[in-house]
XYZ file of C-alpha atoms in Angstrom:
431
model
C 49.873 -210.243 6.753
C 49.994 -207.254 4.425
C 49.116 -207.898 0.768
C 47.735 -206.066 -2.238
C 44.499 -208.051 -2.636
C 42.541 -210.461 -0.464
C 40.278 -212.930 -2.258
C 37.576 -214.381 -0.013
C 36.607 -217.752 -1.461
C 38.421 -219.954 -3.962
C 35.647 -221.299 -6.133
C 36.115 -221.081 -9.926
C 35.776 -217.295 -10.018
C 37.844 -216.616 -6.919
C 40.571 -218.995 -8.041
C 40.698 -217.262 -11.426
C 40.961 -213.796 -9.863
C 43.545 -214.817 -7.287
C 45.700 -216.758 -9.736
C 45.736 -214.115 -12.458
C 46.498 -211.289 -10.041
C 49.327 -213.317 -8.514
C 50.708 -214.032 -11.988
C 50.585 -210.285 -12.654
C 52.939 -209.747 -9.721
C 50.499 -208.628 -7.047
C 50.713 -209.926 -3.489
C 47.545 -212.009 -3.142
C 46.119 -213.762 -0.092
C 43.285 -216.192 -0.820
C 41.063 -217.389 2.005
C 39.217 -220.709 1.730
C 37.419 -222.661 4.452
C 36.759 -225.713 2.321
C 38.376 -227.015 -0.888
C 40.231 -224.831 -3.378
C 38.166 -224.972 -6.540
C 34.837 -224.643 -4.765
C 31.525 -226.362 -5.387
C 31.856 -226.963 -9.132
C 34.732 -229.472 -9.385
C 33.915 -231.403 -6.201
C 30.132 -231.454 -5.714
C 28.612 -229.571 -8.637
C 29.144 -229.231 -12.366
C 31.889 -231.785 -12.966
C 30.964 -234.801 -10.805
C 27.219 -234.426 -11.334
C 27.635 -234.408 -15.114
C 29.938 -237.419 -14.888
C 27.160 -239.199 -12.996
C 24.641 -238.232 -15.652
C 26.994 -239.359 -18.424
C 27.632 -242.722 -16.782
C 23.889 -243.194 -16.281
C 23.350 -242.643 -20.006
C 26.289 -244.774 -21.210
C 27.762 -247.533 -19.053
C 24.918 -247.684 -16.521
C 27.365 -249.260 -14.095
C 27.244 -247.759 -10.618
C 30.749 -248.969 -9.727
C 32.158 -247.225 -12.814
C 30.347 -244.045 -11.841
C 31.729 -244.081 -8.297
C 35.246 -244.697 -9.630
C 35.072 -241.855 -12.167
C 33.717 -239.368 -9.613
C 36.543 -240.177 -7.225
C 39.092 -239.810 -9.994
C 37.655 -236.456 -11.078
C 37.593 -235.043 -7.552
C 40.892 -236.614 -6.408
C 38.703 -238.148 -3.684
C 37.875 -234.602 -2.531
C 41.492 -233.593 -2.121
C 42.406 -230.091 -3.360
C 46.205 -230.412 -3.274
C 46.528 -229.986 -7.054
C 44.401 -226.833 -7.061
C 46.091 -225.406 -3.966
C 49.572 -226.045 -5.402
C 48.509 -224.459 -8.682
C 47.696 -221.222 -6.863
C 50.690 -221.123 -4.541
C 52.892 -222.010 -7.513
C 51.881 -218.671 -9.026
C 53.151 -216.873 -5.930
C 49.858 -216.604 -4.048
C 49.363 -217.109 -0.307
C 46.648 -219.600 0.658
C 45.043 -219.066 4.050
C 42.854 -221.908 5.325
C 39.843 -221.050 7.455
C 36.699 -218.937 7.597
C 37.388 -215.344 6.607
C 35.349 -212.455 7.965
C 35.558 -208.827 6.867
C 36.426 -206.819 9.964
C 37.057 -203.404 8.452
C 37.990 -201.561 5.255
C 40.712 -203.591 3.564
C 40.821 -206.029 6.466
C 39.875 -209.709 6.803
C 40.277 -211.816 9.923
C 40.777 -215.578 9.744
C 40.775 -217.078 13.232
C 43.348 -215.020 15.125
C 45.122 -213.938 11.943
C 44.521 -210.481 10.454
C 45.045 -209.844 6.725
C 45.287 -206.323 5.330
C 44.926 -205.402 1.666
C 46.386 -202.253 0.119
C 44.230 -202.409 -3.019
C 41.117 -204.188 -1.856
C 39.035 -207.266 -1.176
C 37.264 -209.562 -3.655
C 34.253 -211.437 -2.252
C 33.870 -214.756 -4.061
C 32.468 -216.980 -1.342
C 29.830 -218.801 -3.384
C 26.703 -220.217 -1.765
C 25.508 -223.119 0.330
C 22.599 -225.508 0.014
C 19.462 -223.840 1.352
C 17.777 -226.211 3.808
C 14.169 -225.184 4.570
C 12.980 -225.044 8.192
C 10.638 -228.009 7.838
C 9.446 -229.584 11.075
C 11.387 -232.739 11.854
C 14.049 -232.274 9.172
C 16.896 -231.033 11.365
C 18.882 -233.848 12.907
C 17.939 -236.425 10.278
C 20.556 -237.897 7.906
C 19.188 -236.057 4.867
C 21.389 -235.432 1.863
C 22.295 -232.251 0.055
C 24.097 -232.431 -3.284
C 27.325 -233.063 -1.335
C 26.212 -236.392 0.116
C 24.486 -237.385 -3.126
C 27.743 -236.884 -5.034
C 29.995 -238.513 -2.422
C 27.696 -241.478 -1.802
C 29.159 -244.845 -2.829
C 26.080 -246.970 -2.085
C 23.077 -246.936 -4.383
C 19.858 -246.481 -2.385
C 16.784 -248.509 -3.238
C 14.566 -245.414 -3.083
C 14.933 -241.648 -2.731
C 12.741 -238.585 -2.263
C 14.052 -235.505 -4.035
C 12.780 -232.394 -2.293
C 12.875 -229.699 -4.979
C 12.269 -229.845 -8.718
C 14.810 -227.251 -9.808
C 17.866 -227.989 -11.937
C 19.852 -229.896 -9.285
C 16.826 -231.889 -8.187
C 15.697 -233.018 -11.624
C 19.214 -233.842 -12.821
C 19.956 -236.108 -9.855
C 16.436 -237.563 -9.850
C 16.758 -238.744 -13.444
C 20.269 -240.032 -12.837
C 19.209 -242.142 -9.840
C 16.173 -243.480 -11.699
C 18.357 -244.618 -14.597
C 20.232 -246.813 -12.097
C 16.966 -248.404 -10.978
C 16.287 -246.353 -7.850
C 12.630 -245.644 -7.028
C 12.405 -241.831 -7.203
C 9.786 -239.346 -6.034
C 10.228 -235.637 -6.767
C 8.325 -233.285 -4.465
C 8.070 -229.691 -5.700
C 6.179 -226.803 -4.075
C 5.653 -224.952 -7.376
C 3.093 -226.058 -9.937
C 5.743 -227.461 -12.300
C 9.288 -228.722 -12.574
C 12.152 -226.259 -13.278
C 9.726 -223.483 -12.377
C 12.191 -220.700 -13.247
C 12.137 -221.789 -16.881
C 9.373 -221.848 -19.485
C 6.267 -223.862 -18.491
C 6.503 -225.846 -21.733
C 9.922 -227.132 -20.665
C 8.655 -228.134 -17.232
C 5.667 -229.927 -18.751
C 7.942 -231.806 -21.140
C 10.211 -232.979 -18.324
C 7.233 -234.106 -16.266
C 5.996 -236.172 -19.233
C 9.462 -237.688 -19.745
C 9.782 -238.442 -16.030
C 6.395 -240.161 -15.963
C 7.467 -242.327 -18.884
C 10.543 -243.417 -16.950
C 8.693 -244.214 -13.753
C 9.611 -241.129 -11.722
C 6.789 -240.060 -9.422
C 6.409 -236.273 -9.616
C 4.371 -234.385 -6.988
C 3.984 -230.719 -7.921
C 2.121 -228.057 -5.907
C 3.143 -230.107 -2.882
C 3.875 -228.100 0.263
C 5.951 -230.173 2.686
C 5.063 -229.547 6.320
C 6.887 -232.335 8.125
C 9.673 -234.880 7.740
C 9.864 -238.017 9.873
C 12.766 -240.441 10.041
C 12.743 -243.850 11.651
C 13.671 -247.423 10.899
C 16.087 -246.217 8.241
C 13.348 -244.531 6.197
C 12.109 -240.992 5.554
C 8.459 -239.997 5.391
C 7.488 -236.619 3.954
C 4.114 -235.193 4.910
C 2.024 -232.348 3.527
C 0.161 -229.477 5.154
C -3.015 -231.548 5.517
C -1.122 -234.332 7.276
C -1.210 -236.474 4.140
C 1.761 -238.687 3.345
C 3.474 -237.377 0.194
C 6.293 -239.907 -0.082
C 8.381 -242.490 1.752
C 11.894 -243.644 0.877
C 15.256 -244.786 2.162
C 16.945 -241.472 1.389
C 15.925 -237.814 1.254
C 17.774 -235.369 -0.988
C 17.149 -231.700 -0.164
C 17.576 -229.711 -3.384
C 15.621 -226.560 -2.582
C 18.047 -223.955 -3.825
C 21.122 -222.090 -2.634
C 21.710 -219.300 -0.119
C 24.359 -216.677 0.609
C 25.165 -215.805 4.236
C 26.368 -212.197 4.212
C 26.171 -211.954 7.991
C 28.798 -214.675 8.374
C 31.004 -212.689 5.989
C 30.789 -209.602 8.177
C 30.075 -207.232 5.297
C 28.430 -204.823 7.729
C 31.960 -203.748 8.633
C 32.234 -202.096 5.207
C 28.763 -200.592 5.209
C 26.846 -203.330 3.366
C 23.508 -204.785 4.438
C 24.148 -208.148 6.069
C 20.479 -209.138 5.814
C 20.408 -208.771 2.015
C 20.058 -211.806 -0.252
C 23.113 -210.781 -2.278
C 25.890 -208.216 -2.464
C 24.821 -205.219 -4.579
C 27.433 -204.332 -7.196
C 27.766 -201.952 -10.122
C 28.582 -202.937 -13.696
C 32.271 -203.267 -12.793
C 31.487 -205.563 -9.864
C 32.275 -202.899 -7.270
C 30.378 -203.281 -3.993
C 32.118 -200.476 -2.059
C 35.368 -198.541 -2.121
C 38.078 -201.158 -2.563
C 35.606 -204.047 -2.524
C 34.474 -206.212 -5.453
C 32.133 -209.195 -5.464
C 31.524 -211.979 -7.966
C 29.670 -215.254 -8.407
C 26.790 -216.579 -6.316
C 27.300 -213.805 -3.752
C 26.143 -211.243 -6.345
C 22.856 -212.995 -7.136
C 23.031 -212.777 -10.933
C 22.929 -216.540 -11.398
C 24.565 -219.396 -9.504
C 26.587 -220.604 -12.471
C 30.291 -221.287 -12.842
C 30.269 -219.424 -16.147
C 28.791 -216.381 -14.400
C 31.541 -216.266 -11.786
C 34.211 -216.621 -14.477
C 32.620 -213.861 -16.562
C 32.577 -211.529 -13.563
C 36.083 -212.594 -12.510
C 37.472 -211.365 -15.815
C 35.920 -207.942 -15.208
C 37.409 -207.703 -11.712
C 40.897 -208.750 -12.798
C 40.974 -206.100 -15.518
C 39.504 -203.511 -13.163
C 42.163 -204.129 -10.498
C 45.000 -204.190 -13.053
C 43.755 -200.989 -14.665
C 43.089 -202.592 -18.037
C 40.214 -201.668 -20.400
C 37.114 -203.574 -19.337
C 33.639 -204.156 -20.753
C 30.954 -203.558 -18.156
C 28.800 -206.511 -17.121
C 25.678 -207.279 -19.151
C 23.001 -209.741 -18.105
C 20.459 -209.694 -20.920
C 21.782 -212.957 -22.395
C 22.600 -215.231 -19.461
C 22.705 -218.876 -20.646
C 21.803 -221.798 -18.401
C 21.423 -225.531 -18.978
C 19.581 -228.228 -17.049
C 21.399 -231.468 -17.881
C 18.479 -233.845 -18.001
C 17.552 -236.023 -20.974
C 16.501 -234.044 -22.930
C 18.760 -231.166 -21.916
C 16.949 -227.894 -21.343
C 18.985 -224.894 -22.496
C 17.693 -221.371 -21.984
C 18.957 -217.833 -22.409
C 17.621 -214.365 -21.655
C 14.040 -213.728 -20.620
C 11.193 -216.195 -20.370
C 7.903 -215.175 -21.956
C 6.477 -214.285 -18.528
C 9.495 -212.124 -17.643
C 9.308 -210.311 -20.968
C 5.619 -209.548 -20.485
C 6.267 -208.356 -16.908
C 8.672 -205.798 -18.377
C 5.935 -204.481 -20.636
C 7.578 -205.607 -23.865
C 5.557 -206.117 -27.042
C 6.117 -209.869 -27.010
C 5.802 -212.368 -29.845
C 6.340 -216.076 -29.258
C 6.957 -219.100 -31.448
C 6.978 -222.681 -30.174
C 7.946 -225.650 -32.324
C 9.106 -229.253 -32.168
C 12.519 -230.660 -33.093
C 11.622 -231.197 -36.738
C 13.268 -233.825 -38.918
C 16.237 -234.461 -36.607
C 13.848 -235.040 -33.719
C 12.016 -237.618 -35.830
C 15.268 -239.311 -36.846
C 16.511 -239.468 -33.245
C 13.036 -240.338 -31.898
C 13.627 -237.540 -29.419
C 11.069 -235.439 -27.619
C 11.787 -231.740 -27.336
C 10.874 -228.218 -28.283
C 12.144 -224.811 -29.294
C 10.550 -221.660 -27.871
C 11.593 -218.202 -29.000
C 10.570 -214.960 -27.299
C 10.923 -211.815 -29.406
C 10.330 -208.094 -28.970
C 11.187 -205.117 -31.180
C 12.447 -207.355 -33.963
C 15.044 -209.296 -31.936
C 15.129 -212.321 -29.674
C 15.031 -211.467 -25.978
C 14.840 -215.059 -24.804
C 14.924 -218.622 -26.044
C 14.569 -222.166 -24.774
C 15.526 -225.423 -26.448
C 14.818 -228.871 -25.043
C 16.682 -231.535 -27.003
C 19.296 -234.256 -26.467
C 22.024 -231.659 -27.204
C 20.031 -228.702 -25.849
C 23.063 -227.120 -24.210
C 24.968 -227.142 -27.486
C 22.109 -225.755 -29.604
C 21.925 -222.988 -27.002
C 25.163 -221.468 -28.353
C 23.405 -220.208 -31.479
C 20.552 -218.739 -29.459
C 22.829 -217.120 -26.876
C 24.762 -215.338 -29.610
C 21.523 -214.137 -31.200
C 20.177 -212.752 -27.905
C 23.523 -211.294 -26.807
C 24.236 -209.505 -30.107
C 20.582 -208.551 -30.619
C 20.678 -210.003 -34.121
C 17.548 -208.916 -36.069
C 15.008 -211.672 -36.665
C 15.125 -210.912 -40.371
C 18.871 -211.577 -40.365
C 18.404 -214.865 -38.494
C 15.812 -215.853 -41.075
C 18.361 -215.246 -43.846
C 20.891 -217.686 -42.347
C 21.615 -221.119 -43.788
C 20.847 -223.820 -41.202
C 22.408 -227.248 -41.812
C 19.937 -230.045 -42.529
C 19.029 -232.295 -40.809
C 20.285 -230.926 -37.476
C 18.614 -229.938 -34.222
C 19.581 -226.353 -35.103
C 17.184 -226.569 -38.046
C 14.291 -226.434 -35.555
C 15.438 -222.931 -34.599
C 15.086 -221.755 -38.200
C 11.476 -222.963 -38.336
C 10.608 -220.988 -35.191
C 12.401 -217.895 -36.517
C 10.449 -218.140 -39.768
C 7.202 -218.271 -37.776
C 8.139 -215.062 -35.982
C 9.130 -213.173 -39.133
C 5.986 -214.321 -40.960
C 3.896 -212.902 -38.107
C 5.306 -209.449 -38.864
């Protein structure tokens, strides 16, 4: 098949690129080995947040299962596939591999692109090579989302965003939960204050958290998992084991060596216009700038404009927002304090509580601002609506709004946003 553009992977970013280019009149072939729409609508953002919402509201497992199946069309992508083909695109099912410049092979079918290839293949759950784990019926986020039966107990291996979100959700439904994390705190990529807060909240809700716990072996028998440490100690035992130890990108399976890229790399190197090589662009998880749907969509917009020859703003990553949807939500943007100091910045930090609104709502939380050269370079807010409060902070970091200007703003009272103003005032008072 000869086309203008081949899009490898139809997750949110790939679907956006492929659909918009097809609407613009280009001949587009999109290759997908799984479901059109990718991880987010079927096993990630959408169903997981529905589960969290149901845990916080109805607390009825049957209602949760029903809503997840409705949202995912019971893991049927016909609507998404028809949406793309309805725009004039060609959907090719199967695993696509780059086999030369402008060429992708899917099974025994060869696709050739006149303008280029867009790599948007996303990532897969990273399963660590722990002794005894392979061959057991462990879960990744896929099985945890699809599962219709509520387990009586579960071990969550990994205390990152996926792990803590699902751990809290299961605990709310009465499941005995143990979180085992190799790092010295939960959500280790975020500020330590946020991890400490979550650990305190988890303890209050009966979630057993084991940090600094290196898992050496997994045993399965009699319908139960046992996780053991390096010193042969038993770390946890439960009916189910959820492996939530991160994501990985397999560039070797994509065959990017055929276009001169390093197949052993952790991600595809790209420039500020998402170009990986002549006639090759890459977006989303494959690029390694953050495994977020909003990142792939941001990069997709750049690629579409680049291919169509429209004016485009080059990619910037100094204000990447991310949210961990626990209770409280942990929203963060830009650099952590440690990252800012590693870059040699003249760092000033302010940490505060949620103020009057926190007292009214009886909510635990915090605001942490990281500043350098008179502007915010990073911020974290842990609050019931932490992801929403993050909008203000993301704008401030993205636009490099001076601290003095932020201090001159009017912040509505009594809102969670008001806690930001108190932290800003602390920074400006410090000079």
